[in-house]
Coordinates of C-alpha atoms and ligand atoms in Angstrom, one line a residue:
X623 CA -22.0 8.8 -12.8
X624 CA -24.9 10.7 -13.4
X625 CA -27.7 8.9 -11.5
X626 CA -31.1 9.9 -13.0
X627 CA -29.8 8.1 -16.3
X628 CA -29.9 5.1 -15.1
X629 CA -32.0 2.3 -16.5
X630 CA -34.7 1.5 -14.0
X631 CA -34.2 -1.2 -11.3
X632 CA -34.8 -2.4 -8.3
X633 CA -31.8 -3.5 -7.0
X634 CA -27.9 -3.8 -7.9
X635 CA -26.3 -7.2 -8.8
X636 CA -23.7 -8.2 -6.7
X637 CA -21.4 -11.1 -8.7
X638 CA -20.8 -14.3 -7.4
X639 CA -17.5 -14.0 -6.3
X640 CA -17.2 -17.8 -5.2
X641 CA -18.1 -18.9 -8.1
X642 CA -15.1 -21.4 -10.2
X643 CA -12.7 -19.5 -12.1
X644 CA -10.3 -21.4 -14.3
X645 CA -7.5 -19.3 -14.4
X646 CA -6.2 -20.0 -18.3
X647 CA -9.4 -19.2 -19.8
X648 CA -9.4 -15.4 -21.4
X649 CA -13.0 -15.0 -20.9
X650 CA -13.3 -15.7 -17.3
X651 CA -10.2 -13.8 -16.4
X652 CA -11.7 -10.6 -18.6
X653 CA -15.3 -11.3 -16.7
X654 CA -13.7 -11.5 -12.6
X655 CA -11.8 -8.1 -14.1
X656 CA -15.3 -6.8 -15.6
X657 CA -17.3 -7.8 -12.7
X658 CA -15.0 -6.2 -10.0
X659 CA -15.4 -2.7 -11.6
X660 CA -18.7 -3.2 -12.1
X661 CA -19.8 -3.9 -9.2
X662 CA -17.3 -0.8 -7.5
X663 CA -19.5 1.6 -9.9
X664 CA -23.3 0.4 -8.5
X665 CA -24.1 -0.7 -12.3
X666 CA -27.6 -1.5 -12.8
X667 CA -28.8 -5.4 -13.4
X668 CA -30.0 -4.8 -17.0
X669 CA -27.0 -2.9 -18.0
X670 CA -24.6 -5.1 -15.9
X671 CA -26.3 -8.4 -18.0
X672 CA -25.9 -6.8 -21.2
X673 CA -22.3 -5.7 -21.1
X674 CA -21.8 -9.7 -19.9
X675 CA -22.8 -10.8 -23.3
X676 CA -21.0 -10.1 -26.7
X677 CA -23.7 -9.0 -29.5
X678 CA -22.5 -10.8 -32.3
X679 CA -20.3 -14.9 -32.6
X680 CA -19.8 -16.0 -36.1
X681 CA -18.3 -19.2 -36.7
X682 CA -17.0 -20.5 -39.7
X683 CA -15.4 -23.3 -41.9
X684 CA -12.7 -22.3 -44.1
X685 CA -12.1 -24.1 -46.7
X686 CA -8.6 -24.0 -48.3
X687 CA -7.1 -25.6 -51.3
X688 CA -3.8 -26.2 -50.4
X689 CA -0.5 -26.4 -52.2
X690 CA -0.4 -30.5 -52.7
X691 CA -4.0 -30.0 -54.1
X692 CA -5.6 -31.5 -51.0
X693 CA -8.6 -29.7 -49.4
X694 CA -8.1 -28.6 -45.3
X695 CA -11.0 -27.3 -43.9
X696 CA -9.9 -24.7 -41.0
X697 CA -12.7 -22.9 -37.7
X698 CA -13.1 -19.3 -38.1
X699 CA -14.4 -16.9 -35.9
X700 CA -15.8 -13.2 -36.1
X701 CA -17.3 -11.9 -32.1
X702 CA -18.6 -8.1 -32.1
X703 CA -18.7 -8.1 -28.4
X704 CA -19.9 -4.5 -27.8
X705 CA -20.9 -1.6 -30.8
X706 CA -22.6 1.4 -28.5
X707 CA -19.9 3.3 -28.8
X708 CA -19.2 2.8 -33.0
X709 CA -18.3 -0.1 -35.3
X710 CA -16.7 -2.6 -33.9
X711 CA -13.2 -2.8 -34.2
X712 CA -10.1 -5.3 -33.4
X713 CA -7.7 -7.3 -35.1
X714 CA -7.9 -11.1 -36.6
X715 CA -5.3 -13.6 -35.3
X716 CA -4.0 -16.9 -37.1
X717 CA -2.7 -19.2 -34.2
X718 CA -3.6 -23.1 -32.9
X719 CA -4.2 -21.7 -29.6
X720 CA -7.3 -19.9 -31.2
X721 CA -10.7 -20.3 -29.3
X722 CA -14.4 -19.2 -29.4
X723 CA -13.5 -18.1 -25.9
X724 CA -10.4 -16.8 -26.2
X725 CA -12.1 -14.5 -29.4
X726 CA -14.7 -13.3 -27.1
X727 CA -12.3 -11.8 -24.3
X728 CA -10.1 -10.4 -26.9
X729 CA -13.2 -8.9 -28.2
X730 CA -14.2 -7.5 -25.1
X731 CA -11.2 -5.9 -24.5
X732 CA -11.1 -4.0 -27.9
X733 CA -14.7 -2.7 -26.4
X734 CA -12.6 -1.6 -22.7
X735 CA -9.4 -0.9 -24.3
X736 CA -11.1 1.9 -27.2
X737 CA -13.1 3.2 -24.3
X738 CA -10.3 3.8 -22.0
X739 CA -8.4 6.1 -25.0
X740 CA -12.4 7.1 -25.6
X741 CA -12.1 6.5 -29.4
X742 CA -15.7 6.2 -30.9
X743 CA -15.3 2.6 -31.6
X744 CA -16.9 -0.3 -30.2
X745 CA -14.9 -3.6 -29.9
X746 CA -14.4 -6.9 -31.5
X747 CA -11.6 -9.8 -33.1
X748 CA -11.5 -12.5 -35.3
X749 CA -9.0 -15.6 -35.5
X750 CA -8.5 -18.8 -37.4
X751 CA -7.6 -21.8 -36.2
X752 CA -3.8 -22.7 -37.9
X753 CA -0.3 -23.1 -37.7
X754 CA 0.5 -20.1 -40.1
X755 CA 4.1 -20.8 -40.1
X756 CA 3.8 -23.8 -41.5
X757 CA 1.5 -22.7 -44.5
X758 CA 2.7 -21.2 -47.8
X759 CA 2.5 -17.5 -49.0
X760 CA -0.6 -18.5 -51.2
X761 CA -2.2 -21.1 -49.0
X762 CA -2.4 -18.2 -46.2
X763 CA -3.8 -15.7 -49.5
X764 CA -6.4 -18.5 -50.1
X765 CA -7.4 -18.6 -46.2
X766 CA -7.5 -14.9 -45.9
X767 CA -10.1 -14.6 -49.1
X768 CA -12.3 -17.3 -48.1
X769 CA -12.6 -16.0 -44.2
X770 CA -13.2 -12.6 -45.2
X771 CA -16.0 -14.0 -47.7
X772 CA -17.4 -15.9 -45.2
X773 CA -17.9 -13.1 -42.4
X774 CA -18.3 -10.3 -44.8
X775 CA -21.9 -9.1 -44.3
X776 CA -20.8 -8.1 -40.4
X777 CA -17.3 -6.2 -42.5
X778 CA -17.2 -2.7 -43.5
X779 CA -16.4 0.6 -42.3
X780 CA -19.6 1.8 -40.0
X781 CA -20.0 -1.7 -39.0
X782 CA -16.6 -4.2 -38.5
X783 CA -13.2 -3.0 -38.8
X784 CA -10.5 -5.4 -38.7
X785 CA -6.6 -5.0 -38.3
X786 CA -3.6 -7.4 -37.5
X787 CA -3.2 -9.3 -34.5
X788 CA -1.2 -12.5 -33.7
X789 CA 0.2 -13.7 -36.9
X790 CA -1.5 -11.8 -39.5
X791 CA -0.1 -8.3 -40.7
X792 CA 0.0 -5.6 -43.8
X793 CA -0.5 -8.0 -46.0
X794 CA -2.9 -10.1 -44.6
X795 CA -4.9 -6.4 -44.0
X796 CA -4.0 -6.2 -48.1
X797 CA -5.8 -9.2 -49.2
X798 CA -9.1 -8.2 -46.8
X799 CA -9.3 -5.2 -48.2
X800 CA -9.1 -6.4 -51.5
X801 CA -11.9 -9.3 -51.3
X802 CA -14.3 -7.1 -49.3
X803 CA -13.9 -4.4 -52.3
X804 CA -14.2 -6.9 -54.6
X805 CA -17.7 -8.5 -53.5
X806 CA -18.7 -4.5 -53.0
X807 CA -17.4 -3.6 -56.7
X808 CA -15.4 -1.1 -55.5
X809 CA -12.3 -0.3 -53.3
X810 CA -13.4 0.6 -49.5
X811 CA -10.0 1.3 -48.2
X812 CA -11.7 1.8 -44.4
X813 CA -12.7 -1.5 -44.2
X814 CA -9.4 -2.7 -42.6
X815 CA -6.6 -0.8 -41.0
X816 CA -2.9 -1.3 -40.4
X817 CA -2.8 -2.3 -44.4
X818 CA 0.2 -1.1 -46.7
X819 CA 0.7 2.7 -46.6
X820 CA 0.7 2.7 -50.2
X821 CA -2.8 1.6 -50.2
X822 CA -4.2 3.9 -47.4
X823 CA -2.1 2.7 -44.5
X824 CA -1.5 5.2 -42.0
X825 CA 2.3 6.4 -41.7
X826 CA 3.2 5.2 -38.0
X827 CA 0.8 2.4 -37.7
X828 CA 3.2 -0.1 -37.5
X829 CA 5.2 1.1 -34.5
X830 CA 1.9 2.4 -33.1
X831 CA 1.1 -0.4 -30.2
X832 CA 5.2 -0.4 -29.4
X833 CA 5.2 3.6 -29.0
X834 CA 2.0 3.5 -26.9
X835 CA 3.8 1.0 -24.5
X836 CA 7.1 3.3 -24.7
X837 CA 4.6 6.2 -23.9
X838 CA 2.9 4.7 -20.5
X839 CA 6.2 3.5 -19.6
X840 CA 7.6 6.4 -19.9
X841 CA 4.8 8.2 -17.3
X842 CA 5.1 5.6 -15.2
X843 CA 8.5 5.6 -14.6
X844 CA 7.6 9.5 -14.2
X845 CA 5.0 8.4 -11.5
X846 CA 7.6 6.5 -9.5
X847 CA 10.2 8.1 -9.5
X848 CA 12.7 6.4 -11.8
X849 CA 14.8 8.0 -14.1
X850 CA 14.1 6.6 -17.3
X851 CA 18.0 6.9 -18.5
X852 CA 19.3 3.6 -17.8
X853 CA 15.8 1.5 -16.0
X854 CA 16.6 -1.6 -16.8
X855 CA 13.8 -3.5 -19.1
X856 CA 12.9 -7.3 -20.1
X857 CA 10.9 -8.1 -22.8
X858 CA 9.4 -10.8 -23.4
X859 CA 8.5 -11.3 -27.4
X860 CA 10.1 -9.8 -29.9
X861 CA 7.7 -9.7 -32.8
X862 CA 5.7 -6.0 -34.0
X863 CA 5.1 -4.7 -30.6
X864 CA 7.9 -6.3 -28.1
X865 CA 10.7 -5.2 -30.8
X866 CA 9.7 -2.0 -31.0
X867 CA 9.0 -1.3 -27.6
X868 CA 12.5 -2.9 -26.7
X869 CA 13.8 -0.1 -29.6
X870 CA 12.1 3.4 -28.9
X871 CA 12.6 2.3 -25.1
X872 CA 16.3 1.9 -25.4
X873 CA 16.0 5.5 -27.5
X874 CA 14.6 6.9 -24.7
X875 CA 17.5 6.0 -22.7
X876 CA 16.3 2.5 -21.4
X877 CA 19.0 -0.3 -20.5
X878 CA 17.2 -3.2 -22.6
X879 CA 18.7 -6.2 -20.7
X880 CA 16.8 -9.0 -22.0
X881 CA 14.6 -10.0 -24.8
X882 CA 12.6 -13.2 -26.0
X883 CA 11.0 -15.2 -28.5
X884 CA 9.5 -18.2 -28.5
X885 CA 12.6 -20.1 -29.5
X886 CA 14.1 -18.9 -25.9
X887 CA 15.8 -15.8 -24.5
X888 CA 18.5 -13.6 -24.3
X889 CA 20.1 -11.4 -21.4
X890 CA 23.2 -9.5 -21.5
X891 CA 23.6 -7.4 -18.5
X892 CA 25.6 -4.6 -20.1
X893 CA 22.4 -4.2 -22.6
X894 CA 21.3 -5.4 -26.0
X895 CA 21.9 -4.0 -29.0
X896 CA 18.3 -4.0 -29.7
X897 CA 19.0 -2.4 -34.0
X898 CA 21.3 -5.6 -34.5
X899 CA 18.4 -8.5 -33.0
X900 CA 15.9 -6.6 -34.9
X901 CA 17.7 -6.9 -38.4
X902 CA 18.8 -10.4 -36.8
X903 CA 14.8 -11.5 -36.6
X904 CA 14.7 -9.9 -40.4
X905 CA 17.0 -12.1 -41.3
X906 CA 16.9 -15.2 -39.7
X907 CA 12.9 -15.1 -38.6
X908 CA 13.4 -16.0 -35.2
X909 CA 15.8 -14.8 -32.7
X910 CA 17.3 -18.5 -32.4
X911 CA 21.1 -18.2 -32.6
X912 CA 21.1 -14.7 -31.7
X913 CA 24.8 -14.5 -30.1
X914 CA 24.1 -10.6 -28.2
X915 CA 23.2 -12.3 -24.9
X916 CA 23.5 -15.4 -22.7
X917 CA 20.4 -17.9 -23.4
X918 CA 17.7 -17.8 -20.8
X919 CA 14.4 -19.1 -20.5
X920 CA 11.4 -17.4 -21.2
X921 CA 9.9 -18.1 -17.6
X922 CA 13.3 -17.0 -16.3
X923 CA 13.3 -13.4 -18.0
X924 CA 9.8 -13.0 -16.2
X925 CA 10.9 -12.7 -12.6
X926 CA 14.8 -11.1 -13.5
X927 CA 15.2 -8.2 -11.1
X928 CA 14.4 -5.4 -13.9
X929 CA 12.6 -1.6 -13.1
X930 CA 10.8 -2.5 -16.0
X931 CA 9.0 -6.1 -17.5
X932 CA 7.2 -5.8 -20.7
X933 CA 4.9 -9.5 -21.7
X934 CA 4.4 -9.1 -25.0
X935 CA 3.7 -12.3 -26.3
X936 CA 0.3 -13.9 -25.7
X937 CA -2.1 -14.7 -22.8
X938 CA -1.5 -16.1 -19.4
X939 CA 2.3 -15.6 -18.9
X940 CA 2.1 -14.2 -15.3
X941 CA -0.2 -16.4 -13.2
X942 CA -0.6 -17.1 -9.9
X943 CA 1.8 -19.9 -9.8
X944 CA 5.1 -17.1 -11.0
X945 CA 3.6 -13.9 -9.9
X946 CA 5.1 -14.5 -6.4
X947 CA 8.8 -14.5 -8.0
X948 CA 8.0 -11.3 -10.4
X949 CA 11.0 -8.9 -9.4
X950 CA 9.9 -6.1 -11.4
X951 CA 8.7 -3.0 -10.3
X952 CA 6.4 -1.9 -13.2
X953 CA 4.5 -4.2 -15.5
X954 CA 3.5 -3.0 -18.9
X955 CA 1.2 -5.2 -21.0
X956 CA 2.2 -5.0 -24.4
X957 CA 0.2 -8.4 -25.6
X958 CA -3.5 -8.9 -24.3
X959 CA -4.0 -10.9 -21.2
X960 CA -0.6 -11.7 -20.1
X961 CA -1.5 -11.8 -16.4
X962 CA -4.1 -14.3 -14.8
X963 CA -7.1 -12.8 -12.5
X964 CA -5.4 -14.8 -9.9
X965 CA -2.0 -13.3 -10.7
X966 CA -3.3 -9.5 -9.6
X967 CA -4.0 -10.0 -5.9
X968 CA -0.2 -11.3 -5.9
X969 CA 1.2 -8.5 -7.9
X970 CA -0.8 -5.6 -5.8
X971 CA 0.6 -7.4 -2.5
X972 CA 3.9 -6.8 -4.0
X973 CA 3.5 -3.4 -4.8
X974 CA 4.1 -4.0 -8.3
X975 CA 2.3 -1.5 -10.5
X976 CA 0.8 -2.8 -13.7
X977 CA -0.4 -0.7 -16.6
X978 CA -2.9 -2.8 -17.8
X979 CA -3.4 -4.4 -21.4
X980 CA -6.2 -2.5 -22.1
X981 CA -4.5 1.0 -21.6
X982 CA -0.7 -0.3 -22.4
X983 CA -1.2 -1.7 -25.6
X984 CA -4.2 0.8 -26.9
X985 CA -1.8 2.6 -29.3
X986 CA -2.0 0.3 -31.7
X987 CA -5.6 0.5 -32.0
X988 CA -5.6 4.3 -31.1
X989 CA -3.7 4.8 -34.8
X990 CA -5.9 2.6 -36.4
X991 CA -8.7 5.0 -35.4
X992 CA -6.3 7.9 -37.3
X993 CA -5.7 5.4 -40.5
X994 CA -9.7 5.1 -40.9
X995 CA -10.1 9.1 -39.7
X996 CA -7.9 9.4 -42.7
X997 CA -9.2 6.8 -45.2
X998 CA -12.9 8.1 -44.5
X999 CA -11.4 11.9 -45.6
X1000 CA -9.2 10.9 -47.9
X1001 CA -6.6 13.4 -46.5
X1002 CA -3.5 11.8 -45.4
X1003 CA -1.4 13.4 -42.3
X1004 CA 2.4 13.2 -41.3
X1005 CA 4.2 10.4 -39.1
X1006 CA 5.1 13.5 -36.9
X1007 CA 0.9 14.6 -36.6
X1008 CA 0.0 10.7 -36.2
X1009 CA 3.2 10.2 -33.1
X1010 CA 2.2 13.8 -31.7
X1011 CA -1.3 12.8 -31.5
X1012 CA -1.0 9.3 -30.3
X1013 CA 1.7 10.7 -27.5
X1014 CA -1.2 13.1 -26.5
X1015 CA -4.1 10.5 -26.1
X1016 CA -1.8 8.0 -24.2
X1017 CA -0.4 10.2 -21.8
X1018 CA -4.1 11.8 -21.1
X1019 CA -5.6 8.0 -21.0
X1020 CA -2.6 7.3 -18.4
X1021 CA -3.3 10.1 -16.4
X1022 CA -7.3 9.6 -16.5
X1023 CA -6.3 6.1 -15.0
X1024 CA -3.9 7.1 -12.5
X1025 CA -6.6 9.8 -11.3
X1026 CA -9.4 7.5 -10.9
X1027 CA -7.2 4.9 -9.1
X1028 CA -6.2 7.3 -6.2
X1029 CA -9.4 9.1 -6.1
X1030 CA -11.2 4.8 -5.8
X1031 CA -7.4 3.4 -4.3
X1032 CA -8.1 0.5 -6.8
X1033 CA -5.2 -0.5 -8.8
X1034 CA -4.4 0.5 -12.2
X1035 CA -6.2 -2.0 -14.1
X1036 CA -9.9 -1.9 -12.1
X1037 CA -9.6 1.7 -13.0
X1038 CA -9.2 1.2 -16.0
X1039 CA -12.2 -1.2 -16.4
X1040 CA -14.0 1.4 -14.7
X1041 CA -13.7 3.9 -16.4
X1042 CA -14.0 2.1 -19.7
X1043 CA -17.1 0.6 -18.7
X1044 CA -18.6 3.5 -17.2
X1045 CA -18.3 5.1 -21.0
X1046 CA -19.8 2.3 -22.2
X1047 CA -22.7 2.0 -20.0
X1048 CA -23.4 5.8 -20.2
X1049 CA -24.1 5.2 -23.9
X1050 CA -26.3 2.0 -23.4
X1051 CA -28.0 4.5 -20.8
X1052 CA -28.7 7.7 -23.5
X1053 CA -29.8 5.4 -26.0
X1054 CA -31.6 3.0 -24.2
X1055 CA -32.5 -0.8 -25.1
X1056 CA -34.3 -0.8 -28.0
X1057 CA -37.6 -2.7 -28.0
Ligands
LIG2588 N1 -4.8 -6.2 -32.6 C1 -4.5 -4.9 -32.0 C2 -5.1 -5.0 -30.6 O1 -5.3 -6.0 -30.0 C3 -5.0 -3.8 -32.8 C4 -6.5 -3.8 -33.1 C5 -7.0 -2.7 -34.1 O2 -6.1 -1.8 -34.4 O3 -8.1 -2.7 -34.4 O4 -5.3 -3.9 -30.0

């Protein structure tokens, strides 16, 4: 890092690394990740304080008129945790699970995870507090409008650029787009990405965050040694990104030998037919009933004896309490924050290599920067430019990562963090805290 930019200090802050970590909370296992990196790359006090701290929490009520004409009143939130780098971007979830903290480590991943694929975004995420499958097609319309009214002076295409996430997709993306460009009196088609390609979508998009998994997989196997044709694979959720990371994995050759949902899973040694559960999901919703493998649990398809274990379902899957039984020789995190802080120490002991959330899944994000690219020029470009390009910035990101891991011998994910962080702080540093 170049030295003489620093910002001026006396001394270097060295985190508290007694200090309590609960292990199931998002925010504290993003900070132990944030504060090991930082403290590996010397960062300055005043830096090291702001980057601790989002810039931005909205939260809001929601009111919704719902179908039996009784009013529900729902928690929303909007966090810009970082914007140095450009406007803030990440994706809005609809779940029960949904916190203020869980929002702000989601949203300070968007800031690592665009900086480790070095896209000129900053990072943020938004998410409601429901049970989405249990609301209607119009009650989830109504939610959508009124949520996007309410956080829609921090909206907009220099400033907050939302996309799907857990629960929400095209659709959703539609309706955002359309109540931002009605309160702006005219359409602003860069205000959201991942929406319909027939409204400025970007061709590839949808399959973006499953190709960049099949991508670093793919190099990693290359890194170790194992031929992709016939690694064996679990993965564990089955909805945009686990399906079609399960499908352009077993393209590439893969042996897919178990897959999940959260009604259960399924293993079949021999392989599943990953075309025929996807079309199964279409139809039925969920993969319940699905007759192409035995049923399993999904804690039993985490530690199966695979090459290759893909989480991609939600937080805190691998903790420290499994990580011990996790047979797998690579880890990559399709869903954000599937492994606990106190699962890594475990997993490194093993010799497990992970490729971290932030760099695994960044290909969903890294073709939302190419749907805005293309909304903003109004100059639309082929699935084949859109793969070609994503293949080229996740296999460069990968290798950035590897590199900086051997040259610091820190596992894949603290190299990430640094280098992610070290991009950030380098712009905090040129353009200095304003006063
Ligand atoms: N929700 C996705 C993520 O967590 C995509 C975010 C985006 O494209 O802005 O990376």
């Amino acid at each position: 890092m170049a030295s003489d930019l620093r910002l001026p200090t006396d001394k270097i802050v060295r985190p508290d690394k007694d200090r309590f970590l609960n292990e199931e909370n998002p925010f504290e296992a993003m900070m132990s990740r944030f504060d090991r990196a930082a403290e590996l790359l010397d960062l300055e006090p005043g830096l090291y304080k702001v980057l601790r701290h989002s810039e931005k929490e909205i939260t809001i009520s929601v009111p919704v008129l719902m179908d039996n004409g009784e009013v529900e009143v729902f928690t929303g939130y909007r966090v810009l945790y970082n914007t140095s780098r450009g406007p803030a971007k990440g994706g809005i979830r609809f779940d029960l699970n949904v916190t203020l903290d869980e929002v702000k480590a989601l949203a300070a991943w968007m800031t690592w995870k665009c900086a480790v694929v070095n896209l000129p975004f900053g990072g943020s995420k938004g998410g409601v507090i429901c049970d989405p499958l249990k609301m209607s097609v119009s009650e989830l319309e109504r939610l959508t409008r009124r949520y996007t009214a309410g956080i829609i002076n921090t909206l907009g295409p220099d400033s907050d650029v939302p996309a799907p996430d857990v629960n929400t997709n095209e659709r959703v993306m539609a309706w955002v787009m359309d109540t931002y460009s009605m309160h702006m009196r005219h359409t602003v088609t860069a205000v959201v990405t991942g929406k319909p390609v027939e409204m400025g979508g970007s061709l590839g998009r949808r399959e973006a965050t499953g190709r960049g998994v099949m991508f670093v997989t793919r190099e990693a196997l290359r890194h170790l040694g194992i031929a992709m044709n016939g690694a064996t694979v679990a993965v564990q959720g089955f909805g945009n990104v686990g399906s079609i990371a399960a499908d352009l994995l077993s393209k590439q050759g893969c042996k897919i030998v178990a897959i999940s949902d959260r009604t259960g899973g399924y293993y079949n040694k021999g392989g599943i037919d990953i075309p025929k559960a996807i079309e199964y999901v279409r139809q039925h919703r969920s993969l319940e009933g699905f007759k192409g493998g035995d049923n399993i649990t999904n804690d039993d398809l985490l530690v199966l004896p695979v090459d290759v274990l893909v989480p991609a379902a939600l937080e805190n899957v691998i903790t420290s309490k499994n990580a011990g039984k996790v047979q797998a020789k690579i880890i990559a995190e399709g869903a954000n924050g599937p492994t606990t802080a106190g699962a890594d120490n475990i997993l490194d002991e093993k010799g497990i290599f992970v490729i971290p959330d932030i760099l695994a899944n960044a290909g969903g994000v890294t073709v939302s920067y190419f749907e805005w690219v293309q909304d903003r020029g109004g100059y639309f470009w082929s699935e084949e430019t859109v793969n070609n390009r994503l293949e080229e910035i996740m296999t460069r990101s990968f290798t950035d990562v590897l590199g900086l891991s051997k040259q610091h011998k820190v596992n894949m994910r603290t190299a990430a963090y640094m280098l992610s962080i070290s991009r950030v702080a380098t712009v905090h540093r040129l353009r200095g805290i304003y006063a």
